[in-house]
CSV table of C-alpha atoms and ligand atoms in Angstrom, one decimal:
chain,number,residue,atom,x,y,z
A,436,MET,CA,-9.3,-59.5,5.8
A,437,THR,CA,-8.5,-56.6,8.5
A,438,GLY,CA,-12.4,-55.7,8.8
A,439,CYS,CA,-14.7,-56.6,11.4
A,440,TYR,CA,-16.1,-59.7,10.4
A,441,THR,CA,-14.5,-63.0,11.0
A,442,GLU,CA,-14.5,-65.2,8.0
A,443,GLY,CA,-17.3,-67.5,7.8
A,444,ARG,CA,-19.2,-65.9,10.8
A,445,MET,CA,-22.3,-64.2,9.9
A,446,PRO,CA,-23.0,-60.7,11.3
A,447,LEU,CA,-26.4,-60.6,13.4
A,448,ILE,CA,-26.8,-57.0,13.5
A,449,GLY,CA,-29.1,-56.0,10.9
A,450,LEU,CA,-31.3,-59.1,11.4
A,451,ASP,CA,-34.8,-58.3,12.3
A,452,ALA,CA,-36.8,-60.4,14.8
A,453,ALA,CA,-38.3,-62.8,12.1
A,454,GLU,CA,-34.9,-63.5,10.6
A,455,LEU,CA,-33.4,-64.1,14.0
A,456,ALA,CA,-36.3,-66.6,14.7
A,457,SER,CA,-35.5,-68.6,11.6
A,458,LEU,CA,-31.8,-68.3,12.3
A,459,LEU,CA,-32.4,-70.1,15.6
A,460,GLY,CA,-34.7,-72.6,14.0
A,461,PRO,CA,-37.4,-74.5,15.3
A,462,SER,CA,-35.7,-76.3,18.1
A,463,GLN,CA,-35.8,-72.9,19.9
A,464,PRO,CA,-38.8,-71.5,21.7
A,465,ALA,CA,-40.1,-68.4,19.8
A,466,TYR,CA,-39.3,-66.2,22.6
A,467,ARG,CA,-35.5,-66.8,22.3
A,468,ALA,CA,-35.5,-64.7,18.9
A,469,LYS,CA,-37.0,-62.1,20.9
A,470,GLN,CA,-34.5,-62.2,23.6
A,471,LEU,CA,-31.7,-62.0,21.4
A,472,TYR,CA,-33.4,-59.2,19.3
A,473,GLN,CA,-33.6,-57.1,22.4
A,474,ALA,CA,-30.1,-58.0,23.5
A,475,LEU,CA,-28.6,-56.8,20.3
A,476,TYR,CA,-30.6,-53.7,19.8
A,477,ARG,CA,-32.2,-52.5,23.1
A,478,ASP,CA,-29.9,-53.5,25.6
A,479,ARG,CA,-26.9,-53.3,23.2
A,480,ALA,CA,-25.1,-56.1,24.8
A,481,ALA,CA,-21.2,-56.0,24.4
A,482,SER,CA,-20.7,-59.7,24.0
A,483,PHE,CA,-22.3,-63.1,23.5
A,484,GLU,CA,-21.4,-63.7,27.1
A,485,ALA,CA,-23.3,-60.9,28.3
A,486,ILE,CA,-26.6,-62.1,26.8
A,487,THR,CA,-27.5,-63.8,30.1
A,488,THR,CA,-31.3,-64.0,29.1
A,489,LEU,CA,-30.2,-67.0,26.6
A,490,PRO,CA,-28.8,-70.2,28.0
A,491,LEU,CA,-25.4,-70.8,28.0
A,492,PRO,CA,-25.2,-73.6,25.5
A,493,LEU,CA,-27.0,-71.3,22.9
A,494,ARG,CA,-24.6,-68.4,23.7
A,495,THR,CA,-21.9,-70.7,23.0
A,496,GLU,CA,-23.3,-72.0,19.7
A,497,LEU,CA,-23.9,-68.4,18.5
A,498,ALA,CA,-20.5,-67.0,19.3
A,499,VAL,CA,-19.1,-70.2,17.1
A,500,GLN,CA,-21.0,-69.4,14.0
A,501,HIS,CA,-21.9,-65.8,14.4
A,502,GLU,CA,-20.5,-62.0,15.4
A,503,PHE,CA,-22.3,-59.0,16.1
A,504,GLY,CA,-20.8,-57.2,13.0
A,505,LEU,CA,-19.8,-54.0,14.4
A,506,PRO,CA,-17.2,-51.9,12.5
A,507,THR,CA,-13.6,-51.6,13.5
A,508,ILE,CA,-12.6,-48.0,14.3
A,509,GLU,CA,-9.6,-47.4,12.1
A,510,LYS,CA,-9.2,-43.8,13.3
A,511,ARG,CA,-10.6,-41.1,15.5
A,512,TYR,CA,-10.2,-37.4,14.9
A,513,ASP,CA,-11.0,-34.8,17.8
A,514,SER,CA,-12.2,-31.3,16.8
A,515,VAL,CA,-11.8,-28.4,19.2
A,516,ASP,CA,-15.5,-27.9,19.1
A,517,GLY,CA,-15.9,-31.5,20.4
A,518,THR,CA,-16.8,-33.2,17.1
A,519,ARG,CA,-15.3,-36.8,17.0
A,520,ARG,CA,-14.8,-37.9,13.4
A,521,TYR,CA,-14.6,-41.6,12.9
A,522,LEU,CA,-13.0,-43.8,10.2
A,523,LEU,CA,-14.7,-47.3,10.4
A,524,ALA,CA,-13.5,-50.3,8.6
A,525,LEU,CA,-16.4,-52.6,7.5
A,526,GLY,CA,-16.1,-56.5,7.0
A,527,ASP,CA,-14.5,-56.1,3.5
A,528,ASP,CA,-12.1,-53.6,4.5
A,529,ARG,CA,-13.9,-50.8,3.0
A,530,THR,CA,-14.3,-47.7,5.3
A,531,VAL,CA,-17.0,-45.1,5.9
A,532,GLU,CA,-17.2,-42.2,8.2
A,533,ALA,CA,-19.6,-41.5,11.0
A,534,VAL,CA,-19.5,-38.3,13.1
A,535,PHE,CA,-20.3,-37.6,16.7
A,536,MET,CA,-21.5,-33.9,17.4
A,537,PRO,CA,-22.0,-33.0,21.0
A,538,GLU,CA,-24.3,-30.0,21.7
A,539,GLU,CA,-25.5,-28.5,24.9
A,540,ASP,CA,-28.9,-29.8,25.1
A,541,ARG,CA,-28.4,-32.9,22.7
A,542,ASP,CA,-26.1,-35.0,20.5
A,543,THR,CA,-26.1,-35.6,17.0
A,544,LEU,CA,-24.6,-38.8,15.0
A,545,CYS,CA,-24.1,-38.4,11.3
A,546,ILE,CA,-23.9,-41.7,9.7
A,547,SER,CA,-23.3,-43.0,6.0
A,548,SER,CA,-25.7,-44.9,3.8
A,549,GLN,CA,-23.3,-45.9,1.0
A,550,VAL,CA,-19.7,-46.5,0.6
A,551,GLY,CA,-18.9,-43.5,-1.7
A,552,CYS,CA,-21.7,-41.7,-3.6
A,553,PRO,CA,-23.0,-42.0,-7.2
A,554,VAL,CA,-24.6,-38.4,-7.1
A,555,ASN,CA,-22.2,-35.9,-8.6
A,556,CYS,CA,-23.2,-32.7,-6.6
A,557,GLN,CA,-20.5,-30.2,-7.8
A,558,PHE,CA,-19.7,-28.9,-4.4
A,559,CYS,CA,-19.3,-32.2,-2.6
A,560,LEU,CA,-15.9,-33.9,-2.0
A,561,THR,CA,-17.6,-37.2,-1.5
A,562,ALA,CA,-18.8,-37.1,-5.1
A,563,LEU,CA,-15.2,-37.4,-6.2
A,564,LEU,CA,-15.3,-40.8,-4.9
A,565,GLY,CA,-18.2,-42.3,-6.9
A,566,LEU,CA,-20.1,-45.2,-5.6
A,567,ASP,CA,-18.5,-48.4,-4.3
A,568,ARG,CA,-21.3,-50.1,-2.7
A,569,ASN,CA,-24.3,-49.8,-0.7
A,570,LEU,CA,-24.2,-50.3,2.9
A,571,THR,CA,-26.1,-53.2,4.5
A,572,ALA,CA,-28.9,-52.5,6.9
A,573,GLY,CA,-26.6,-54.0,9.8
A,574,GLU,CA,-23.7,-51.7,8.6
A,575,ILE,CA,-26.1,-48.6,8.9
A,576,ILE,CA,-27.4,-49.7,12.4
A,577,ALA,CA,-23.9,-50.7,13.5
A,578,GLN,CA,-22.7,-47.3,13.0
A,579,VAL,CA,-25.1,-46.0,15.7
A,580,LEU,CA,-24.6,-48.7,18.1
A,581,LEU,CA,-20.9,-48.2,18.1
A,582,LEU,CA,-20.7,-44.6,18.6
A,583,ALA,CA,-23.6,-45.0,21.3
A,584,ARG,CA,-21.1,-47.2,23.1
A,585,GLU,CA,-18.1,-45.1,22.4
A,586,HIS,CA,-20.0,-42.1,23.7
A,587,ARG,CA,-21.9,-43.6,26.4
A,588,LEU,CA,-25.1,-42.3,24.7
A,589,ASP,CA,-28.6,-43.5,25.1
A,590,PRO,CA,-30.3,-43.8,21.9
A,591,ARG,CA,-33.7,-44.3,24.0
A,592,SER,CA,-33.4,-40.6,25.3
A,593,ARG,CA,-34.9,-37.8,23.3
A,594,GLN,CA,-31.4,-36.1,23.3
A,595,LEU,CA,-29.9,-38.0,20.6
A,596,ASN,CA,-30.3,-37.2,16.7
A,597,VAL,CA,-29.3,-39.6,14.3
A,598,VAL,CA,-28.8,-38.1,10.8
A,599,MET,CA,-28.2,-40.2,7.5
A,600,MET,CA,-26.3,-37.3,6.1
A,601,GLY,CA,-22.8,-38.9,5.9
A,602,GLN,CA,-21.4,-40.5,2.8
A,603,GLY,CA,-24.2,-41.6,0.1
A,604,GLU,CA,-27.7,-40.9,-1.2
A,605,PRO,CA,-29.9,-42.9,1.1
A,606,LEU,CA,-32.8,-43.0,-1.4
A,607,LEU,CA,-30.4,-45.2,-3.6
A,608,ASN,CA,-30.1,-47.6,-1.0
A,609,LEU,CA,-33.7,-47.6,0.1
A,610,PRO,CA,-34.6,-51.2,1.1
A,611,ASN,CA,-31.5,-51.3,3.5
A,612,VAL,CA,-32.2,-47.8,4.8
A,613,VAL,CA,-35.8,-48.5,5.6
A,614,LYS,CA,-34.9,-51.9,7.2
A,615,ALA,CA,-32.2,-50.1,9.3
A,616,SER,CA,-34.8,-47.4,10.3
A,617,ARG,CA,-37.3,-50.0,11.4
A,618,ILE,CA,-34.9,-51.7,13.8
A,619,LEU,CA,-33.4,-47.9,14.8
A,620,LEU,CA,-37.2,-46.8,15.5
A,621,ASP,CA,-38.3,-50.1,17.1
A,622,PRO,CA,-39.0,-49.5,20.9
A,623,ASN,CA,-37.9,-53.2,21.3
A,624,GLY,CA,-35.0,-52.5,19.0
A,625,VAL,CA,-32.7,-49.7,19.4
A,626,GLY,CA,-35.6,-47.4,20.4
A,627,LEU,CA,-34.7,-44.2,18.9
A,628,PHE,CA,-37.5,-41.5,19.2
A,629,GLU,CA,-39.2,-41.2,15.7
A,630,ARG,CA,-38.5,-37.5,15.6
A,631,ARG,CA,-34.9,-38.0,16.1
A,632,LEU,CA,-33.9,-39.9,12.8
A,633,THR,CA,-33.7,-38.0,9.6
A,634,ILE,CA,-32.3,-38.9,6.2
A,635,SER,CA,-31.3,-36.4,3.7
A,636,THR,CA,-31.6,-36.7,-0.1
A,637,SER,CA,-30.3,-35.0,-3.1
A,638,GLY,CA,-33.9,-35.6,-4.6
A,639,ILE,CA,-34.4,-39.0,-6.2
A,640,THR,CA,-37.9,-38.1,-7.0
A,641,PRO,CA,-39.5,-41.6,-7.6
A,642,LYS,CA,-38.2,-43.0,-4.2
A,643,LEU,CA,-39.8,-40.1,-2.3
A,644,ALA,CA,-43.3,-41.8,-2.8
A,645,GLU,CA,-41.9,-45.1,-1.7
A,646,LEU,CA,-40.4,-43.7,1.3
A,647,GLY,CA,-43.6,-42.1,2.1
A,648,ALA,CA,-45.4,-45.2,1.9
A,649,GLU,CA,-43.6,-46.8,4.6
A,650,ALA,CA,-45.4,-47.1,7.9
A,651,VAL,CA,-42.2,-46.7,9.8
A,652,ARG,CA,-39.8,-44.0,8.2
A,653,PRO,CA,-37.3,-41.5,9.4
A,654,LYS,CA,-38.0,-37.7,8.7
A,655,LEU,CA,-36.9,-36.3,5.4
A,656,ALA,CA,-34.6,-33.5,4.5
A,657,ILE,CA,-34.1,-32.4,0.9
A,658,SER,CA,-30.9,-30.9,-0.4
A,659,LEU,CA,-32.1,-27.9,-2.4
A,660,ASN,CA,-29.1,-25.9,-2.9
A,661,ALA,CA,-30.3,-24.0,-5.8
A,662,SER,CA,-33.2,-21.6,-6.5
A,663,SER,CA,-34.0,-22.3,-10.2
A,664,GLU,CA,-33.9,-25.2,-12.6
A,665,THR,CA,-30.9,-24.2,-14.6
A,666,GLN,CA,-28.9,-23.3,-11.3
A,667,ARG,CA,-29.7,-26.7,-10.0
A,668,ARG,CA,-28.6,-28.7,-13.0
A,669,GLU,CA,-25.3,-27.0,-12.8
A,670,LEU,CA,-24.8,-27.6,-9.1
A,671,MET,CA,-26.5,-30.9,-8.8
A,672,PRO,CA,-26.5,-32.6,-12.4
A,673,ILE,CA,-29.0,-35.1,-11.1
A,674,THR,CA,-31.5,-32.5,-11.6
A,675,LYS,CA,-31.3,-33.3,-15.3
A,676,LYS,CA,-33.0,-36.7,-14.6
A,677,TYR,CA,-35.1,-35.5,-11.6
A,678,HIS,CA,-36.3,-32.1,-12.4
A,679,LEU,CA,-36.6,-29.5,-9.6
A,680,ARG,CA,-40.3,-28.6,-10.7
A,681,VAL,CA,-41.0,-32.4,-10.1
A,682,LEU,CA,-39.2,-32.6,-7.1
A,683,ILE,CA,-41.3,-30.0,-5.5
A,684,ASP,CA,-44.3,-31.6,-6.5
A,685,ALA,CA,-43.3,-34.8,-5.2
A,686,CYS,CA,-42.5,-32.9,-1.8
A,687,ARG,CA,-46.1,-31.3,-1.9
A,688,ALA,CA,-47.5,-34.9,-2.4
A,689,TYR,CA,-45.3,-36.3,0.4
A,690,PRO,CA,-47.5,-37.5,3.2
A,691,LEU,CA,-46.2,-35.7,6.2
A,692,ARG,CA,-47.2,-37.0,9.7
A,693,PRO,CA,-49.4,-34.4,11.8
A,694,TRP,CA,-46.0,-33.4,13.7
A,695,GLU,CA,-43.7,-33.3,10.9
A,696,HIS,CA,-42.3,-30.8,8.3
A,697,LEU,CA,-39.8,-31.1,5.7
A,698,THR,CA,-36.4,-29.7,6.0
A,699,PHE,CA,-34.7,-28.1,2.9
A,700,GLU,CA,-31.0,-27.6,3.2
A,701,TYR,CA,-29.3,-24.9,1.1
A,702,VAL,CA,-25.3,-24.7,0.7
A,703,LEU,CA,-24.5,-21.1,0.1
A,704,LEU,CA,-21.9,-20.7,-2.6
A,705,LYS,CA,-20.5,-17.3,-2.7
A,706,GLY,CA,-21.7,-15.4,-5.7
A,707,VAL,CA,-23.6,-18.5,-7.2
A,708,ASN,CA,-26.7,-19.2,-5.3
A,709,ASP,CA,-26.5,-16.5,-2.5
A,710,THR,CA,-28.1,-13.3,-4.0
A,711,ASP,CA,-31.2,-11.8,-2.9
A,712,ALA,CA,-32.9,-12.8,-5.8
A,713,ASP,CA,-31.8,-16.5,-5.0
A,714,ALA,CA,-33.5,-15.9,-1.6
A,715,GLN,CA,-36.8,-14.8,-3.2
A,716,ARG,CA,-37.0,-17.6,-5.6
A,717,VAL,CA,-36.4,-20.2,-2.7
A,718,VAL,CA,-39.4,-18.5,-0.9
A,719,LYS,CA,-41.6,-18.6,-4.0
A,720,LEU,CA,-40.6,-22.5,-4.5
A,721,LEU,CA,-41.0,-23.6,-1.0
A,722,GLY,CA,-43.8,-21.1,0.1
A,723,GLN,CA,-46.7,-23.6,-0.1
A,724,LEU,CA,-45.0,-26.3,1.8
A,725,ARG,CA,-44.8,-27.3,5.4
A,726,CYS,CA,-41.1,-26.8,5.8
A,727,LYS,CA,-38.0,-25.1,7.2
A,728,VAL,CA,-34.9,-24.1,5.7
A,729,ASN,CA,-31.3,-24.8,6.8
A,730,LEU,CA,-28.7,-22.7,5.4
A,731,ILE,CA,-25.1,-23.7,5.3
A,732,ALA,CA,-22.3,-21.5,4.2
A,733,LEU,CA,-19.9,-23.8,2.0
A,734,ASN,CA,-17.3,-25.6,4.0
A,735,PRO,CA,-14.4,-25.2,1.4
A,736,GLY,CA,-12.3,-28.2,0.4
A,737,PRO,CA,-9.6,-29.0,-2.2
A,738,GLY,CA,-11.0,-29.6,-5.5
A,739,ILE,CA,-14.3,-27.6,-4.8
A,740,ALA,CA,-14.6,-24.7,-7.1
A,741,PHE,CA,-16.6,-22.6,-5.0
A,742,GLU,CA,-15.9,-20.1,-2.1
A,743,THR,CA,-17.6,-19.6,1.2
A,744,PRO,CA,-20.2,-16.3,1.2
A,745,ASP,CA,-19.3,-13.5,3.9
A,746,PRO,CA,-21.3,-13.8,7.0
A,747,ALA,CA,-23.2,-10.7,6.0
A,748,ARG,CA,-24.4,-12.3,2.7
A,749,VAL,CA,-25.4,-15.3,4.7
A,750,ALA,CA,-27.4,-13.3,7.1
A,751,ALA,CA,-29.2,-11.0,4.4
A,752,PHE,CA,-30.1,-14.4,2.6
A,753,ARG,CA,-31.6,-15.8,5.9
A,754,GLU,CA,-33.5,-12.5,6.7
A,755,ILE,CA,-35.4,-12.7,3.3
A,756,VAL,CA,-36.3,-16.4,3.5
A,757,HIS,CA,-37.1,-16.1,7.2
A,758,ARG,CA,-40.0,-13.6,6.5
A,759,LYS,CA,-42.1,-16.3,5.1
A,760,ILE,CA,-40.4,-19.7,5.8
A,761,PRO,CA,-38.7,-20.7,9.2
A,762,CYS,CA,-35.1,-20.3,8.2
A,763,PHE,CA,-31.8,-21.1,10.2
A,764,VAL,CA,-28.1,-20.8,9.6
A,765,ARG,CA,-26.4,-24.0,10.7
A,766,LYS,CA,-22.9,-23.9,12.3
A,767,PRO,CA,-20.5,-26.0,10.5
A,768,ARG,CA,-18.9,-28.5,12.8
A,769,GLY,CA,-15.4,-30.1,13.1
A,770,LEU,CA,-13.8,-27.8,10.4
A,771,ASP,CA,-10.3,-28.5,11.8
A,772,ILE,CA,-10.7,-32.2,11.3
A,773,TYR,CA,-12.5,-32.2,8.1
A,774,ALA,CA,-15.4,-33.3,9.8
A,775,ALA,CA,-17.9,-30.6,8.6
A,776,CYS,CA,-20.2,-31.4,5.9
A,777,GLY,CA,-18.5,-32.2,2.5
A,778,GLN,CA,-14.9,-32.1,4.0
A,779,LEU,CA,-14.4,-35.8,4.7
A,780,LYS,CA,-13.4,-36.7,1.0
A,781,LEU,CA,-10.0,-36.8,-0.5
A,782,VAL,CA,-8.5,-34.6,2.1
A,783,SER,CA,-5.1,-35.6,3.5
A,784,ILE,CA,-5.4,-34.5,7.3
A,785,ASP,CA,-1.6,-33.5,7.7
A,786,ASN,CA,-2.7,-31.2,10.5
A,787,ALA,CA,-5.3,-33.4,12.3
A,788,THR,CA,-4.0,-35.7,14.7
A,789,PRO,CA,-6.0,-39.0,15.3
A,790,THR,CA,-6.5,-39.6,19.0
A,791,THR,CA,-6.3,-43.4,18.4
A,792,GLN,CA,-4.6,-45.2,15.8
A,793,GLU,CA,-5.8,-48.8,15.6
A,794,PRO,CA,-3.9,-51.6,14.0
A,795,HIS,CA,-5.1,-50.8,10.8
A,796,GLY,CA,-4.0,-47.0,11.1
A,797,THR,CA,-1.4,-47.6,8.3
A,798,SER,CA,-4.1,-48.2,5.7
A,799,ASP,CA,-5.0,-45.7,3.1
A,800,ALA,CA,-7.3,-43.9,5.3
A,801,ASP,CA,-5.6,-40.4,5.1
A,802,ARG,CA,-5.4,-40.8,1.3
A,803,ARG,CA,-8.8,-42.2,0.8
A,804,PRO,CA,-10.9,-40.7,3.7
A,805,ALA,CA,-14.6,-42.1,3.5
A,806,GLY,CA,-16.7,-39.3,2.5
A,807,HIS,CA,-20.3,-37.7,2.7
A,808,HIS,CA,-22.5,-35.2,1.7
A,809,GLN,CA,-22.1,-31.6,1.4
A,810,PRO,CA,-23.3,-29.2,4.2
A,811,ALA,CA,-27.1,-28.4,3.1
A,812,ALA,CA,-26.7,-31.1,0.8
A,813,HIS,CA,-27.2,-33.7,3.3
A,814,GLY,CA,-26.2,-31.4,6.0
A,815,ARG,CA,-23.9,-32.2,8.8
A,816,THR,CA,-26.0,-30.4,10.9
A,817,ALA,CA,-29.0,-31.3,13.2
A,818,VAL,CA,-32.2,-30.9,11.6
B,224,SF4,S1,-24.1,-34.1,-1.4
B,224,SF4,FE1,-24.8,-36.1,-0.8
B,224,SF4,S2,-25.7,-36.9,-2.9
B,224,SF4,FE2,-24.4,-35.1,-3.3
B,224,SF4,S3,-22.6,-36.1,-4.1
B,224,SF4,FE3,-22.3,-35.4,-1.8
B,224,SF4,S4,-22.8,-37.3,-0.6
B,224,SF4,FE4,-23.8,-37.7,-2.7
């Protein structure tokens, strides 16, 4: 095994305060679990030795039986625009990708929720992988902790956005996504500002209500990508099961918090879904919702049978939607390192040089890059 977990040592990241208390057992006073929880998530301790709030014998005991459970960085790719893409090895040697995107006034981390993805969006390279497995809550949280450490980011500052728009469909891994979100948003945990955590879904309609019922939850973005039922069935075959009409109804019923709006993401595909008539239908579909629309011109990739629309077409589409609904054109990030949305899959990166090659760098990473959502699909953009 070359991944992050040592055989027989149980990872701690992903455990909540109650689980840590039961792990420590009745011999430890209750406040020890709280101290451990804060050290793992709030203080992001680098090692057991660094958890000086715990007595030395307990630290030693924990270090024998456990590990934090951070993934191993297998490769890093740097883009000219400052985006850095990571290939991360999990404890079982499977890999996922996470991306750091710096901006002038804030930074965004894009993380994965599954290894591969079972949803077969036609414009998405990740879809070509299929689903391998769900990520655990710990594996989701660990991506944030690791990238925060790498880039010296403070998750508690309001300048950090985390978007679950990488590999996978978060709503098909809802229990782990919800558990991870609770720890990420907990002021005693990682402490992300609640408006700075977003998940993006292809529209697993029945799960929307489940997510909406959670007291602590991320913001919601929906990959729309089509302006009619028929068109969406073509582009996102999952629509055959979860109809567009039902999805819009579920969005209407979604319990938005007072400060919240839905974000709809729309990948523009040349000559497919980018006409004026499409824009008008989008307005009709979403007009009654408290929402905004993010447009992303397709990031082309091998194996994807669509083209990128001209900038003038993108602007015209935006103009029509924006008359009724706030609508923004999102800049793709990290195009040169295949880190932009939908480009992380199945692409051999001959012209992108990893800045660091870890010991496992000779793995199948280049041939089997971890994937993620397509642009508007689960957008590699800030929402
Ligand atoms: S766009 Fe998102 S949901 Fe669709 S296949 Fe890609 S990763 Fe899965």
